């Protein structure tokens, strides 16, 4: 793996872990002290790296948000969308939720900075958010 792929994977893994801690429930029986979040990664034969985080599910499905310019969060899945070749959510029969992302050498493009659309705001909108 190149350093760029590893850097992207580390950032994606950080976002997935943060989301699992913030929005998901622990795996196992948290009421008896058993509760974890599981992280995993693997490299497929074509050289693509998949990172995934599994938690006990949460009240909502992971979807990219459209945060205001002044919001302190809500950009994680947009970052993942910009860096990953593909990503998704998988549920299992016992309520666990796995969010995964595939990172590969071909993900970096010249238009990287424009792959996540900028919000359609004016200066007045920003001032309104501050009130």
Coordinates of C-alpha atoms in Angstrom, one line a residue:
X1 CA 0.0 0.0 0.0
X2 CA 1.2 3.5 -0.7
X3 CA 1.3 6.1 2.0
X4 CA -1.6 8.0 0.3
X5 CA -3.9 4.9 0.5
X6 CA -2.8 4.3 4.2
X7 CA -3.4 7.9 5.1
X8 CA -6.9 7.8 3.5
X9 CA -7.7 4.6 5.2
X10 CA -6.6 5.9 8.6
X11 CA -8.8 9.0 8.2
X12 CA -11.7 6.9 7.1
X13 CA -11.2 4.5 10.0
X14 CA -11.1 7.4 12.4
X15 CA -14.4 8.8 11.1
X16 CA -16.1 5.4 11.3
X17 CA -14.9 4.8 14.8
X18 CA -16.0 8.3 15.9
X19 CA -19.4 7.7 14.3
X20 CA -19.8 4.4 16.0
X21 CA -18.9 5.8 19.4
X22 CA -21.2 8.8 19.0
X23 CA -24.2 7.3 17.3
X24 CA -24.1 3.5 17.8
X25 CA -24.6 1.2 20.7
X26 CA -21.9 -1.2 21.9
X27 CA -21.8 -4.8 20.8
X28 CA -22.7 -7.4 23.4
X29 CA -24.5 -6.7 26.7
X30 CA -23.5 -3.3 27.8
X31 CA -25.6 -3.5 31.0
X32 CA -23.2 -6.2 32.3
X33 CA -20.0 -4.4 31.2
X34 CA -19.7 -6.2 27.9
X35 CA -19.7 -3.7 25.1
X36 CA -17.3 -3.2 22.3
X37 CA -16.9 -1.7 18.8
X38 CA -15.1 -3.9 16.3
X39 CA -12.7 -2.6 13.6
X40 CA -11.3 -4.6 10.8
X41 CA -9.4 -4.3 7.6
X42 CA -8.4 -6.5 4.7
X43 CA -6.7 -6.2 1.4
X44 CA -8.3 -7.9 -1.6
X45 CA -6.3 -9.7 -4.4
X46 CA -6.6 -6.5 -6.6
X47 CA -4.8 -4.5 -3.8
X48 CA -7.8 -2.5 -2.6
X49 CA -8.0 -2.0 1.2
X50 CA -11.4 -2.3 2.9
X51 CA -11.8 -0.9 6.4
X52 CA -15.0 -1.5 8.5
X53 CA -16.4 -0.7 11.9
X54 CA -19.2 -2.7 13.5
X55 CA -21.3 -1.6 16.4
X56 CA -24.6 -2.6 18.0
X57 CA -26.7 -0.3 15.8
X58 CA -28.3 3.0 16.5
X59 CA -31.5 5.0 16.3
X60 CA -30.8 6.1 12.7
X61 CA -29.0 4.8 9.6
X62 CA -25.7 6.3 8.6
X63 CA -26.2 8.8 5.8
X64 CA -24.2 11.8 4.7
X65 CA -25.4 15.1 6.2
X66 CA -25.6 18.6 4.9
X67 CA -24.2 20.6 7.8
X68 CA -24.2 24.4 7.9
X69 CA -20.9 26.2 7.4
X70 CA -20.7 26.9 11.2
X71 CA -21.7 23.3 12.3
X72 CA -19.1 21.5 14.4
X73 CA -19.8 18.1 12.9
X74 CA -21.7 16.2 10.3
X75 CA -19.0 16.0 7.6
X76 CA -17.6 12.6 8.3
X77 CA -19.5 10.5 5.8
X78 CA -18.9 13.2 3.2
X79 CA -15.2 12.9 3.8
X80 CA -15.5 9.1 3.4
X81 CA -17.5 9.6 0.2
X82 CA -14.7 11.8 -1.2
X83 CA -11.9 9.4 -0.2
X84 CA -13.3 6.0 -0.7
X85 CA -13.9 4.1 -4.0
X86 CA -17.1 2.8 -2.4
X87 CA -18.7 2.6 1.0
X88 CA -21.9 1.2 2.5
X89 CA -23.8 -0.1 5.5
X90 CA -24.6 -3.7 6.3
X91 CA -27.0 -5.0 9.0
X92 CA -27.0 -8.5 10.4
X93 CA -29.8 -10.6 12.0
X94 CA -28.7 -9.7 15.6
X95 CA -28.8 -5.9 15.1
X96 CA -25.2 -5.3 14.5
X97 CA -24.4 -2.6 11.9
X98 CA -21.1 -2.6 9.9
X99 CA -20.1 0.5 7.9
X100 CA -17.4 -0.3 5.4
X101 CA -15.3 1.6 2.9
X102 CA -13.0 0.5 0.1
X103 CA -9.8 2.5 -0.5
X104 CA -7.5 2.0 -3.4
X105 CA -4.8 3.7 -5.4
X106 CA -7.2 4.9 -8.0
X107 CA -9.3 6.9 -5.6
X108 CA -7.2 10.1 -5.7
X109 CA -8.2 12.3 -8.5
X110 CA -7.3 15.8 -9.6
X111 CA -10.8 17.0 -8.8
X112 CA -10.5 15.7 -5.2
X113 CA -11.4 19.1 -3.6
X114 CA -14.6 19.4 -5.7
X115 CA -15.9 15.9 -5.2
X116 CA -17.9 17.0 -2.2
X117 CA -20.2 19.8 -3.3
X118 CA -19.9 23.0 -1.4
X119 CA -23.0 24.3 0.3
X120 CA -25.0 26.9 -1.6
X121 CA -24.7 29.7 0.9
X122 CA -24.4 33.5 1.0
X123 CA -22.7 35.6 3.7
X124 CA -26.2 36.5 5.0
X125 CA -27.0 32.8 5.5
X126 CA -23.9 32.4 7.7
X127 CA -24.9 35.4 9.8
X128 CA -28.4 34.0 10.2
X129 CA -26.9 30.8 11.6
X130 CA -25.0 32.7 14.2
X131 CA -28.1 34.4 15.6

